[in-house]
Amino acid sequence: MKYLMWLLKAAIFFTLFAFALNNQQTVSVFFFFGTMWQAPLVLVVLAAFACGLALGIFVMMPRWWKKKRRSARHASGAPHTVTDDPSTLHHGI
C-alpha cells in the first residue's frame, strides 16, 4: 500500500510538472485602471488557485470558529440555549 501511494504521488507530480512545462507562454492579465501583469501561464493559474483557496478558507473561518465554540461549550457542560419548541426553531436558510 505504501508503494502504491508513492506511485500515485509520483504520477501527480509528473502530471503537474508536464503541465508547467507545456504552459510557459507569457500571458497578460489586465486589472483595473490600466494595470497589467505579465507572467507565465502556469504562474497565473497557480495564483488564481491560491487566491481561490485563501478566499474559501477566509469565508469558512467564522463557521469553524462557531462550531469550535459550540463544541467547547458542550464539553464544559454549559446548558443549551436551543429549545425544542417548534416556534423557536430556525431552519438555517
Short mmCIF file of C-alpha atoms in Angstrom, two decimals:
data_model
loop_
_atom_site.label_atom_id
_atom_site.label_comp_id
_atom_site.label_asym_id
_atom_site.label_seq_id
_atom_site.Cartn_x
_atom_site.Cartn_y
_atom_site.Cartn_z
CA MET A 1 0.00 0.00 0.00
CA LYS A 2 2.90 2.32 0.79
CA TYR A 3 4.36 1.77 -2.68
CA LEU A 4 1.00 2.44 -4.30
CA MET A 5 0.78 5.81 -2.51
CA TRP A 6 4.30 6.72 -3.66
CA LEU A 7 3.36 5.75 -7.21
CA LEU A 8 0.24 7.92 -7.04
CA LYS A 9 2.22 10.88 -5.67
CA ALA A 10 4.85 10.46 -8.40
CA ALA A 11 2.15 10.34 -11.09
CA ILE A 12 0.54 13.53 -9.75
CA PHE A 13 3.94 15.26 -9.56
CA PHE A 14 4.90 14.34 -13.13
CA THR A 15 1.48 15.34 -14.43
CA LEU A 16 1.77 18.77 -12.80
CA PHE A 17 5.38 19.08 -13.97
CA ALA A 18 4.33 18.34 -17.57
CA PHE A 19 1.51 20.89 -17.22
CA ALA A 20 4.02 23.52 -16.10
CA LEU A 21 6.40 22.73 -18.95
CA ASN A 22 3.62 22.90 -21.55
CA ASN A 23 2.27 26.26 -20.28
CA GLN A 24 5.29 28.53 -20.27
CA GLN A 25 3.82 31.10 -22.66
CA THR A 26 3.71 34.65 -21.32
CA VAL A 27 0.19 35.91 -20.78
CA SER A 28 -1.12 39.33 -19.80
CA VAL A 29 -3.65 39.78 -17.03
CA PHE A 30 -5.38 43.16 -17.11
CA PHE A 31 -6.60 44.65 -13.84
CA PHE A 32 -8.46 47.87 -13.18
CA PHE A 33 -7.15 51.34 -14.08
CA GLY A 34 -4.84 50.04 -16.81
CA THR A 35 -2.75 47.86 -14.52
CA MET A 36 -1.30 44.82 -16.26
CA TRP A 37 0.63 41.77 -15.07
CA GLN A 38 2.66 39.63 -17.44
CA ALA A 39 3.73 36.18 -16.27
CA PRO A 40 3.94 32.60 -17.50
CA LEU A 41 0.55 30.94 -17.80
CA VAL A 42 1.37 28.33 -15.17
CA LEU A 43 2.03 31.09 -12.59
CA VAL A 44 -1.24 32.81 -13.44
CA VAL A 45 -3.12 29.52 -12.95
CA LEU A 46 -1.26 28.87 -9.68
CA ALA A 47 -2.02 32.40 -8.43
CA ALA A 48 -5.72 32.02 -9.28
CA PHE A 49 -5.83 28.68 -7.44
CA ALA A 50 -4.05 30.15 -4.40
CA CYS A 51 -6.42 33.15 -4.30
CA GLY A 52 -9.45 30.87 -4.52
CA LEU A 53 -8.09 28.64 -1.76
CA ALA A 54 -7.38 31.63 0.50
CA LEU A 55 -10.84 33.10 -0.16
CA GLY A 56 -12.51 29.77 0.61
CA ILE A 57 -10.64 29.43 3.90
CA PHE A 58 -11.41 33.04 4.82
CA VAL A 59 -15.14 32.56 4.16
CA MET A 60 -15.29 29.30 6.16
CA MET A 61 -13.42 30.60 9.24
CA PRO A 62 -16.45 32.11 11.05
CA ARG A 63 -18.33 28.81 10.71
CA TRP A 64 -15.32 26.85 12.02
CA TRP A 65 -14.97 29.22 15.00
CA LYS A 66 -18.67 28.95 15.77
CA LYS A 67 -18.53 25.15 15.66
CA LYS A 68 -15.42 25.14 17.86
CA ARG A 69 -17.08 27.40 20.46
CA ARG A 70 -20.21 25.26 20.40
CA SER A 71 -18.26 22.05 20.94
CA ALA A 72 -16.20 23.66 23.74
CA ARG A 73 -19.40 24.86 25.40
CA HIS A 74 -20.91 21.39 25.04
CA ALA A 75 -17.80 19.75 26.51
CA SER A 76 -17.82 22.09 29.51
CA GLY A 77 -21.38 21.11 30.36
CA ALA A 78 -22.95 24.53 29.82
CA PRO A 79 -26.73 24.46 29.38
CA HIS A 80 -28.06 24.52 25.85
CA THR A 81 -29.78 27.67 24.67
CA VAL A 82 -31.80 25.95 21.93
CA THR A 83 -35.19 24.59 22.96
CA ASP A 84 -37.35 22.01 21.25
CA ASP A 85 -40.26 24.43 20.99
CA PRO A 86 -41.22 24.49 17.27
CA SER A 87 -41.96 28.21 17.40
CA THR A 88 -38.32 28.99 18.20
CA LEU A 89 -36.62 26.58 15.79
CA HIS A 90 -34.69 28.16 12.94
CA HIS A 91 -34.31 26.40 9.63
CA GLY A 92 -30.89 27.86 8.84
CA ILE A 93 -31.90 29.02 5.37
#
